[in-house]
Amino acid sequence: AQSVAQPEDQVNVAEGNPLTVKCTYSVSGNPYLFWYVQYPNRGLQFLLKYITGDNLVKGSYGFEAEFNKSQTSFHLKKPSALVSDSALYFCAVRGTGGFKTIFGAGTRLFVKA
Amino acid sequence: DGGITQSPKYLFRKEGQNVTLSCEQNLNHDAMYWYRQDPGQGLRLIYYSQIVNDFQKGDIAEGYSVSREKKESFPLTVTSAQKNPTAFYLCASRAGTSGGARYNEQFFGPGTRLTVL
């Protein structure tokens, strides 16, 4: 069965510091991995995805994520956090050939000025 | 939120009442999805549809119904059988293999917040 774990309910970081939001997954076969961001009372916005190829994926707003197959992880990173990055972040996975995307419970990022 | 609209933004339901949430997309996507979002639980899949006139139950379909008569539209009905319907409902669509670089990404609508009175 597919599953996604986001072990931190909340991540706090100071503006200008690097940030990491953690995600681990379980899926049969090769994974399709995604990060989405949600601002209050809004839908989810796509940030980046890993399908195949380079393990380091670059996405929107300066975010990047590293696919680590041996650790089954797909952590979201940004070198320098902004206050405007404060939001709810979701990691998601879908198995190759599958149709259902499984979402993690979400991690709330709080960037302090 | 581009390309997918949901209405209404806020909806109030009385006990024993059925309500229908609208979802429309102009992205020409084949697949559409309905999710329910509760605090601390992420998104849970209610129903999904891969093509017109076909849909499948997700993980929490009980008390919900859908239709897919047109490619652009995937309305969700919350029936009186759904005992705890208060939640934020999100509709999404996904491009097929013709979507090019955007293939596999889900595009989300702005959501409908349903509250039971």
PDB file of C-alpha atoms in Angstrom:
ATOM      1  CA  ALA A   1       0.000   0.000   0.000  1.00  0.00           C
ATOM      2  CA  GLN A   2       1.084   3.534  -0.693  1.00  0.00           C
ATOM      3  CA  SER A   3       1.766   5.896   2.171  1.00  0.00           C
ATOM      4  CA  VAL A   4       3.415   9.212   2.900  1.00  0.00           C
ATOM      5  CA  ALA A   5       4.786  10.417   6.212  1.00  0.00           C
ATOM      6  CA  GLN A   6       5.543  13.995   7.138  1.00  0.00           C
ATOM      7  CA  PRO A   7       7.004  13.576  10.604  1.00  0.00           C
ATOM      8  CA  GLU A   8       6.830  17.230  11.646  1.00  0.00           C
ATOM      9  CA  ASP A   9       3.529  18.991  12.242  1.00  0.00           C
ATOM     10  CA  GLN A  10       5.302  22.343  12.234  1.00  0.00           C
ATOM     11  CA  VAL A  11       8.698  23.682  11.251  1.00  0.00           C
ATOM     12  CA  ASN A  12       9.933  27.016  12.564  1.00  0.00           C
ATOM     13  CA  VAL A  13      12.779  28.875  10.909  1.00  0.00           C
ATOM     14  CA  ALA A  14      14.134  32.412  10.932  1.00  0.00           C
ATOM     15  CA  GLU A  15      14.008  34.480   7.758  1.00  0.00           C
ATOM     16  CA  GLY A  16      17.206  34.091   5.759  1.00  0.00           C
ATOM     17  CA  ASN A  17      18.030  30.685   7.210  1.00  0.00           C
ATOM     18  CA  PRO A  18      17.810  27.457   5.214  1.00  0.00           C
ATOM     19  CA  LEU A  19      14.689  25.359   5.638  1.00  0.00           C
ATOM     20  CA  THR A  20      13.930  21.659   5.311  1.00  0.00           C
ATOM     21  CA  VAL A  21      10.524  19.993   5.363  1.00  0.00           C
ATOM     22  CA  LYS A  22      10.785  16.224   5.630  1.00  0.00           C
ATOM     23  CA  CYS A  23       8.901  13.544   3.715  1.00  0.00           C
ATOM     24  CA  THR A  24       9.247   9.782   3.519  1.00  0.00           C
ATOM     25  CA  TYR A  25       7.162   7.482   1.391  1.00  0.00           C
ATOM     26  CA  SER A  26       6.238   3.885   0.695  1.00  0.00           C
ATOM     27  CA  VAL A  27       5.066   2.718  -2.728  1.00  0.00           C
ATOM     28  CA  SER A  28       5.261  -0.329  -4.963  1.00  0.00           C
ATOM     29  CA  GLY A  29       7.537   0.197  -7.911  1.00  0.00           C
ATOM     30  CA  ASN A  30       9.020   3.513  -8.899  1.00  0.00           C
ATOM     31  CA  PRO A  31       7.452   6.559  -7.286  1.00  0.00           C
ATOM     32  CA  TYR A  32       6.127   9.781  -8.671  1.00  0.00           C
ATOM     33  CA  LEU A  33       6.714  12.344  -5.904  1.00  0.00           C
ATOM     34  CA  PHE A  34       5.230  15.806  -5.482  1.00  0.00           C
ATOM     35  CA  TRP A  35       5.265  18.830  -3.207  1.00  0.00           C
ATOM     36  CA  TYR A  36       2.326  21.207  -2.964  1.00  0.00           C
ATOM     37  CA  VAL A  37       1.809  24.365  -0.913  1.00  0.00           C
ATOM     38  CA  GLN A  38      -1.444  25.648   0.544  1.00  0.00           C
ATOM     39  CA  TYR A  39      -2.175  29.157   1.775  1.00  0.00           C
ATOM     40  CA  PRO A  40      -5.132  29.747   4.152  1.00  0.00           C
ATOM     41  CA  ASN A  41      -8.538  28.934   2.662  1.00  0.00           C
ATOM     42  CA  ARG A  42      -7.036  28.252  -0.759  1.00  0.00           C
ATOM     43  CA  GLY A  43      -6.473  25.255  -2.963  1.00  0.00           C
ATOM     44  CA  LEU A  44      -3.126  23.533  -3.274  1.00  0.00           C
ATOM     45  CA  GLN A  45      -0.463  24.929  -5.574  1.00  0.00           C
ATOM     46  CA  PHE A  46       2.070  22.687  -7.279  1.00  0.00           C
ATOM     47  CA  LEU A  47       5.725  23.306  -6.300  1.00  0.00           C
ATOM     48  CA  LEU A  48       7.750  20.524  -7.872  1.00  0.00           C
ATOM     49  CA  LYS A  49       7.801  16.870  -8.832  1.00  0.00           C
ATOM     50  CA  TYR A  50      10.167  13.950  -9.276  1.00  0.00           C
ATOM     51  CA  ILE A  51       9.357  11.523 -12.032  1.00  0.00           C
ATOM     52  CA  THR A  52      12.716  10.247 -13.193  1.00  0.00           C
ATOM     53  CA  GLY A  53      16.219  11.534 -13.844  1.00  0.00           C
ATOM     54  CA  ASP A  54      18.243  13.799 -11.579  1.00  0.00           C
ATOM     55  CA  ASN A  55      17.676  13.245  -7.902  1.00  0.00           C
ATOM     56  CA  LEU A  56      17.743  16.979  -7.189  1.00  0.00           C
ATOM     57  CA  VAL A  57      14.606  18.641  -8.469  1.00  0.00           C
ATOM     58  CA  LYS A  58      14.169  22.400  -8.676  1.00  0.00           C
ATOM     59  CA  GLY A  59      10.747  23.965  -8.487  1.00  0.00           C
ATOM     60  CA  SER A  60       8.835  27.173  -8.001  1.00  0.00           C
ATOM     61  CA  TYR A  61       9.776  30.055  -5.651  1.00  0.00           C
ATOM     62  CA  GLY A  62      13.354  28.803  -5.116  1.00  0.00           C
ATOM     63  CA  PHE A  63      12.318  25.469  -3.605  1.00  0.00           C
ATOM     64  CA  GLU A  64      14.091  22.225  -4.384  1.00  0.00           C
ATOM     65  CA  ALA A  65      13.793  18.627  -3.259  1.00  0.00           C
ATOM     66  CA  GLU A  66      16.135  15.673  -3.222  1.00  0.00           C
ATOM     67  CA  PHE A  67      14.950  12.191  -4.069  1.00  0.00           C
ATOM     68  CA  ASN A  68      16.773   9.534  -2.035  1.00  0.00           C
ATOM     69  CA  LYS A  69      15.749   6.060  -3.107  1.00  0.00           C
ATOM     70  CA  SER A  70      17.661   4.172  -0.416  1.00  0.00           C
ATOM     71  CA  GLN A  71      16.082   6.230   2.345  1.00  0.00           C
ATOM     72  CA  THR A  72      12.725   6.530   0.534  1.00  0.00           C
ATOM     73  CA  SER A  73      12.747  10.247   1.221  1.00  0.00           C
ATOM     74  CA  PHE A  74      11.890  13.387  -0.699  1.00  0.00           C
ATOM     75  CA  HIS A  75      12.722  16.326   1.566  1.00  0.00           C
ATOM     76  CA  LEU A  76      11.799  19.847   0.513  1.00  0.00           C
ATOM     77  CA  LYS A  77      14.503  22.496   0.900  1.00  0.00           C
ATOM     78  CA  LYS A  78      15.163  26.162   0.346  1.00  0.00           C
ATOM     79  CA  PRO A  79      18.515  27.892   0.923  1.00  0.00           C
ATOM     80  CA  SER A  80      17.070  31.110   2.368  1.00  0.00           C
ATOM     81  CA  ALA A  81      13.566  31.271   3.849  1.00  0.00           C
ATOM     82  CA  LEU A  82      11.193  34.182   3.388  1.00  0.00           C
ATOM     83  CA  VAL A  83       8.337  35.233   5.667  1.00  0.00           C
ATOM     84  CA  SER A  84       6.055  34.763   2.669  1.00  0.00           C
ATOM     85  CA  ASP A  85       7.000  31.056   2.579  1.00  0.00           C
ATOM     86  CA  SER A  86       4.885  30.541   5.704  1.00  0.00           C
ATOM     87  CA  ALA A  87       2.175  28.093   4.644  1.00  0.00           C
ATOM     88  CA  LEU A  88       1.067  24.453   4.808  1.00  0.00           C
ATOM     89  CA  TYR A  89       3.170  22.054   2.737  1.00  0.00           C
ATOM     90  CA  PHE A  90       2.041  18.668   1.459  1.00  0.00           C
ATOM     91  CA  CYS A  91       4.145  15.820   0.152  1.00  0.00           C
ATOM     92  CA  ALA A  92       2.395  13.340  -2.166  1.00  0.00           C
ATOM     93  CA  VAL A  93       3.228  10.081  -3.935  1.00  0.00           C
ATOM     94  CA  ARG A  94       1.785   7.983  -6.731  1.00  0.00           C
ATOM     95  CA  GLY A  95       3.106   4.648  -7.911  1.00  0.00           C
ATOM     96  CA  THR A  96       4.066   4.242 -11.562  1.00  0.00           C
ATOM     97  CA  GLY A  97       0.969   3.248 -13.487  1.00  0.00           C
ATOM     98  CA  GLY A  98      -1.259   4.071 -10.545  1.00  0.00           C
ATOM     99  CA  PHE A  99      -4.060   6.568 -10.508  1.00  0.00           C
ATOM    100  CA  LYS A 100      -4.481   7.540  -6.878  1.00  0.00           C
ATOM    101  CA  THR A 101      -2.194  10.125  -5.349  1.00  0.00           C
ATOM    102  CA  ILE A 102      -1.622   9.782  -1.620  1.00  0.00           C
ATOM    103  CA  PHE A 103      -1.012  12.950   0.376  1.00  0.00           C
ATOM    104  CA  GLY A 104       0.812  13.366   3.663  1.00  0.00           C
ATOM    105  CA  ALA A 105      -0.854  15.059   6.616  1.00  0.00           C
ATOM    106  CA  GLY A 106       0.942  18.305   5.903  1.00  0.00           C
ATOM    107  CA  THR A 107       3.649  20.350   7.635  1.00  0.00           C
ATOM    108  CA  ARG A 108       3.043  23.909   8.659  1.00  0.00           C
ATOM    109  CA  LEU A 109       6.049  26.131   7.960  1.00  0.00           C
ATOM    110  CA  PHE A 110       6.414  29.266  10.028  1.00  0.00           C
ATOM    111  CA  VAL A 111       9.112  31.733   9.015  1.00  0.00           C
ATOM    112  CA  LYS A 112       9.843  34.412  11.569  1.00  0.00           C
ATOM    113  CA  ALA A 113      11.128  37.832  10.542  1.00  0.00           C
TER     114      ALA A 113
ATOM    115  CA  ASP B   1      -5.923  27.842  -8.798  1.00  0.00           C
ATOM    116  CA  GLY B   2      -5.932  28.535 -12.523  1.00  0.00           C
ATOM    117  CA  GLY B   3      -8.374  26.683 -14.732  1.00  0.00           C
ATOM    118  CA  ILE B   4     -10.532  25.084 -12.061  1.00  0.00           C
ATOM    119  CA  THR B   5     -13.443  26.781 -10.390  1.00  0.00           C
ATOM    120  CA  GLN B   6     -15.419  25.597  -7.407  1.00  0.00           C
ATOM    121  CA  SER B   7     -18.664  27.041  -6.119  1.00  0.00           C
ATOM    122  CA  PRO B   8     -19.858  28.110  -3.747  1.00  0.00           C
ATOM    123  CA  LYS B   9     -16.896  29.203  -1.637  1.00  0.00           C
ATOM    124  CA  TYR B  10     -18.908  28.705   1.561  1.00  0.00           C
ATOM    125  CA  LEU B  11     -21.896  26.389   2.004  1.00  0.00           C
ATOM    126  CA  PHE B  12     -24.116  25.705   4.963  1.00  0.00           C
ATOM    127  CA  ARG B  13     -26.141  22.544   5.296  1.00  0.00           C
ATOM    128  CA  LYS B  14     -28.970  21.718   7.610  1.00  0.00           C
ATOM    129  CA  GLU B  15     -29.392  18.275   9.125  1.00  0.00           C
ATOM    130  CA  GLY B  16     -30.925  15.798   6.651  1.00  0.00           C
ATOM    131  CA  GLN B  17     -30.276  17.998   3.641  1.00  0.00           C
ATOM    132  CA  ASN B  18     -28.404  17.045   0.482  1.00  0.00           C
ATOM    133  CA  VAL B  19     -26.096  19.662  -1.009  1.00  0.00           C
ATOM    134  CA  THR B  20     -24.141  19.744  -4.262  1.00  0.00           C
ATOM    135  CA  LEU B  21     -20.686  21.244  -4.719  1.00  0.00           C
ATOM    136  CA  SER B  22     -19.748  22.400  -8.193  1.00  0.00           C
ATOM    137  CA  CYS B  23     -16.389  21.805  -9.906  1.00  0.00           C
ATOM    138  CA  GLU B  24     -15.633  23.006 -13.432  1.00  0.00           C
ATOM    139  CA  GLN B  25     -12.344  22.926 -15.363  1.00  0.00           C
ATOM    140  CA  ASN B  26     -11.364  24.424 -18.698  1.00  0.00           C
ATOM    141  CA  LEU B  27      -7.979  22.689 -18.897  1.00  0.00           C
ATOM    142  CA  ASN B  28      -9.225  19.855 -21.108  1.00  0.00           C
ATOM    143  CA  HIS B  29      -8.078  17.358 -18.493  1.00  0.00           C
ATOM    144  CA  ASP B  30      -9.395  13.824 -18.572  1.00  0.00           C
ATOM    145  CA  ALA B  31      -9.055  13.005 -14.881  1.00  0.00           C
ATOM    146  CA  MET B  32     -10.833  14.743 -12.027  1.00  0.00           C
ATOM    147  CA  TYR B  33     -10.788  14.189  -8.287  1.00  0.00           C
ATOM    148  CA  TRP B  34     -12.618  15.167  -5.104  1.00  0.00           C
ATOM    149  CA  TYR B  35     -10.763  15.407  -1.801  1.00  0.00           C
ATOM    150  CA  ARG B  36     -11.841  16.188   1.706  1.00  0.00           C
ATOM    151  CA  GLN B  37      -9.475  18.121   3.975  1.00  0.00           C
ATOM    152  CA  ASP B  38      -9.752  18.022   7.763  1.00  0.00           C
ATOM    153  CA  PRO B  39      -7.242  19.642  10.128  1.00  0.00           C
ATOM    154  CA  GLY B  40      -4.217  17.439  10.722  1.00  0.00           C
ATOM    155  CA  GLN B  41      -5.385  14.712   8.330  1.00  0.00           C
ATOM    156  CA  GLY B  42      -4.166  15.907   4.987  1.00  0.00           C
ATOM    157  CA  LEU B  43      -6.277  15.212   1.927  1.00  0.00           C
ATOM    158  CA  ARG B  44      -8.467  12.140   1.671  1.00  0.00           C
ATOM    159  CA  LEU B  45      -9.801  10.955  -1.671  1.00  0.00           C
ATOM    160  CA  ILE B  46     -13.597  10.784  -1.988  1.00  0.00           C
ATOM    161  CA  TYR B  47     -14.151   9.980  -5.682  1.00  0.00           C
ATOM    162  CA  TYR B  48     -12.207  10.167  -8.901  1.00  0.00           C
ATOM    163  CA  SER B  49     -12.990   9.994 -12.583  1.00  0.00           C
ATOM    164  CA  GLN B  50     -10.604   9.041 -15.356  1.00  0.00           C
ATOM    165  CA  ILE B  51     -12.946   9.779 -18.266  1.00  0.00           C
ATOM    166  CA  VAL B  52     -16.435  11.028 -18.959  1.00  0.00           C
ATOM    167  CA  ASN B  53     -19.253   8.765 -17.744  1.00  0.00           C
ATOM    168  CA  ASP B  54     -16.895   6.813 -15.498  1.00  0.00           C
ATOM    169  CA  PHE B  55     -15.952   7.323 -11.862  1.00  0.00           C
ATOM    170  CA  GLN B  56     -14.524   5.294  -8.999  1.00  0.00           C
ATOM    171  CA  LYS B  57     -14.864   5.376  -5.227  1.00  0.00           C
ATOM    172  CA  GLY B  58     -11.934   6.677  -3.272  1.00  0.00           C
ATOM    173  CA  ASP B  59     -11.064   5.980   0.343  1.00  0.00           C
ATOM    174  CA  ILE B  60     -14.025   7.761   1.983  1.00  0.00           C
ATOM    175  CA  ALA B  61     -16.897   7.587  -0.532  1.00  0.00           C
ATOM    176  CA  GLU B  62     -19.674   6.720   1.925  1.00  0.00           C
ATOM    177  CA  GLY B  63     -22.298   9.448   2.082  1.00  0.00           C
ATOM    178  CA  TYR B  64     -21.131  11.096  -1.147  1.00  0.00           C
ATOM    179  CA  SER B  65     -22.121  10.769  -4.800  1.00  0.00           C
ATOM    180  CA  VAL B  66     -20.738  12.184  -8.064  1.00  0.00           C
ATOM    181  CA  SER B  67     -21.495  12.352 -11.764  1.00  0.00           C
ATOM    182  CA  ARG B  68     -19.324  12.957 -14.811  1.00  0.00           C
ATOM    183  CA  GLU B  69     -21.630  13.722 -17.720  1.00  0.00           C
ATOM    184  CA  LYS B  70     -19.265  16.280 -19.249  1.00  0.00           C
ATOM    185  CA  LYS B  71     -15.493  16.413 -19.397  1.00  0.00           C
ATOM    186  CA  GLU B  72     -15.484  19.859 -17.834  1.00  0.00           C
ATOM    187  CA  SER B  73     -17.717  19.129 -14.867  1.00  0.00           C
ATOM    188  CA  PHE B  74     -17.498  16.826 -11.837  1.00  0.00           C
ATOM    189  CA  PRO B  75     -20.104  17.805  -9.215  1.00  0.00           C
ATOM    190  CA  LEU B  76     -20.088  16.264  -5.740  1.00  0.00           C
ATOM    191  CA  THR B  77     -23.264  15.683  -3.738  1.00  0.00           C
ATOM    192  CA  VAL B  78     -22.989  15.409   0.020  1.00  0.00           C
ATOM    193  CA  THR B  79     -25.970  13.363   1.120  1.00  0.00           C
ATOM    194  CA  SER B  80     -27.718  13.157   4.452  1.00  0.00           C
ATOM    195  CA  ALA B  81     -25.994   9.801   4.943  1.00  0.00           C
ATOM    196  CA  GLN B  82     -22.693  11.617   5.507  1.00  0.00           C
ATOM    197  CA  LYS B  83     -22.773  12.063   9.262  1.00  0.00           C
ATOM    198  CA  ASN B  84     -19.884  14.459   9.647  1.00  0.00           C
ATOM    199  CA  PRO B  85     -19.683  16.547   6.491  1.00  0.00           C
ATOM    200  CA  THR B  86     -18.164  19.707   7.948  1.00  0.00           C
ATOM    201  CA  ALA B  87     -14.846  20.064   6.100  1.00  0.00           C
ATOM    202  CA  PHE B  88     -12.979  21.824   3.324  1.00  0.00           C
ATOM    203  CA  TYR B  89     -13.607  20.171  -0.055  1.00  0.00           C
ATOM    204  CA  LEU B  90     -11.084  20.358  -2.876  1.00  0.00           C
ATOM    205  CA  CYS B  91     -11.561  19.446  -6.501  1.00  0.00           C
ATOM    206  CA  ALA B  92      -8.584  18.682  -8.739  1.00  0.00           C
ATOM    207  CA  SER B  93      -7.870  17.666 -12.298  1.00  0.00           C
ATOM    208  CA  ARG B  94      -4.887  16.055 -13.979  1.00  0.00           C
ATOM    209  CA  ALA B  95      -3.644  16.056 -17.549  1.00  0.00           C
ATOM    210  CA  GLY B  96      -3.198  12.811 -19.393  1.00  0.00           C
ATOM    211  CA  THR B  97      -0.147  11.873 -21.406  1.00  0.00           C
ATOM    212  CA  SER B  98      -0.930  14.722 -23.798  1.00  0.00           C
ATOM    213  CA  GLY B  99      -0.191  17.161 -21.003  1.00  0.00           C
ATOM    214  CA  GLY B 100       3.506  17.281 -21.866  1.00  0.00           C
ATOM    215  CA  ALA B 101       5.701  18.616 -19.090  1.00  0.00           C
ATOM    216  CA  ARG B 102       2.631  19.182 -16.884  1.00  0.00           C
ATOM    217  CA  TYR B 103       1.656  15.496 -17.073  1.00  0.00           C
ATOM    218  CA  ASN B 104       1.157  13.972 -13.624  1.00  0.00           C
ATOM    219  CA  GLU B 105       0.572  17.305 -11.892  1.00  0.00           C
ATOM    220  CA  GLN B 106      -2.751  17.854 -10.218  1.00  0.00           C
ATOM    221  CA  PHE B 107      -4.355  21.270 -10.546  1.00  0.00           C
ATOM    222  CA  PHE B 108      -6.555  22.253  -7.626  1.00  0.00           C
ATOM    223  CA  GLY B 109      -9.583  24.488  -7.355  1.00  0.00           C
ATOM    224  CA  PRO B 110      -9.915  27.099  -4.581  1.00  0.00           C
ATOM    225  CA  GLY B 111     -12.092  24.845  -2.419  1.00  0.00           C
ATOM    226  CA  THR B 112     -15.540  24.898  -0.822  1.00  0.00           C
ATOM    227  CA  ARG B 113     -15.936  25.089   2.939  1.00  0.00           C
ATOM    228  CA  LEU B 114     -19.015  23.157   4.024  1.00  0.00           C
ATOM    229  CA  THR B 115     -20.487  23.661   7.473  1.00  0.00           C
ATOM    230  CA  VAL B 116     -23.360  21.764   9.030  1.00  0.00           C
ATOM    231  CA  LEU B 117     -25.723  23.941  11.043  1.00  0.00           C
TER     232      LEU B 117
END
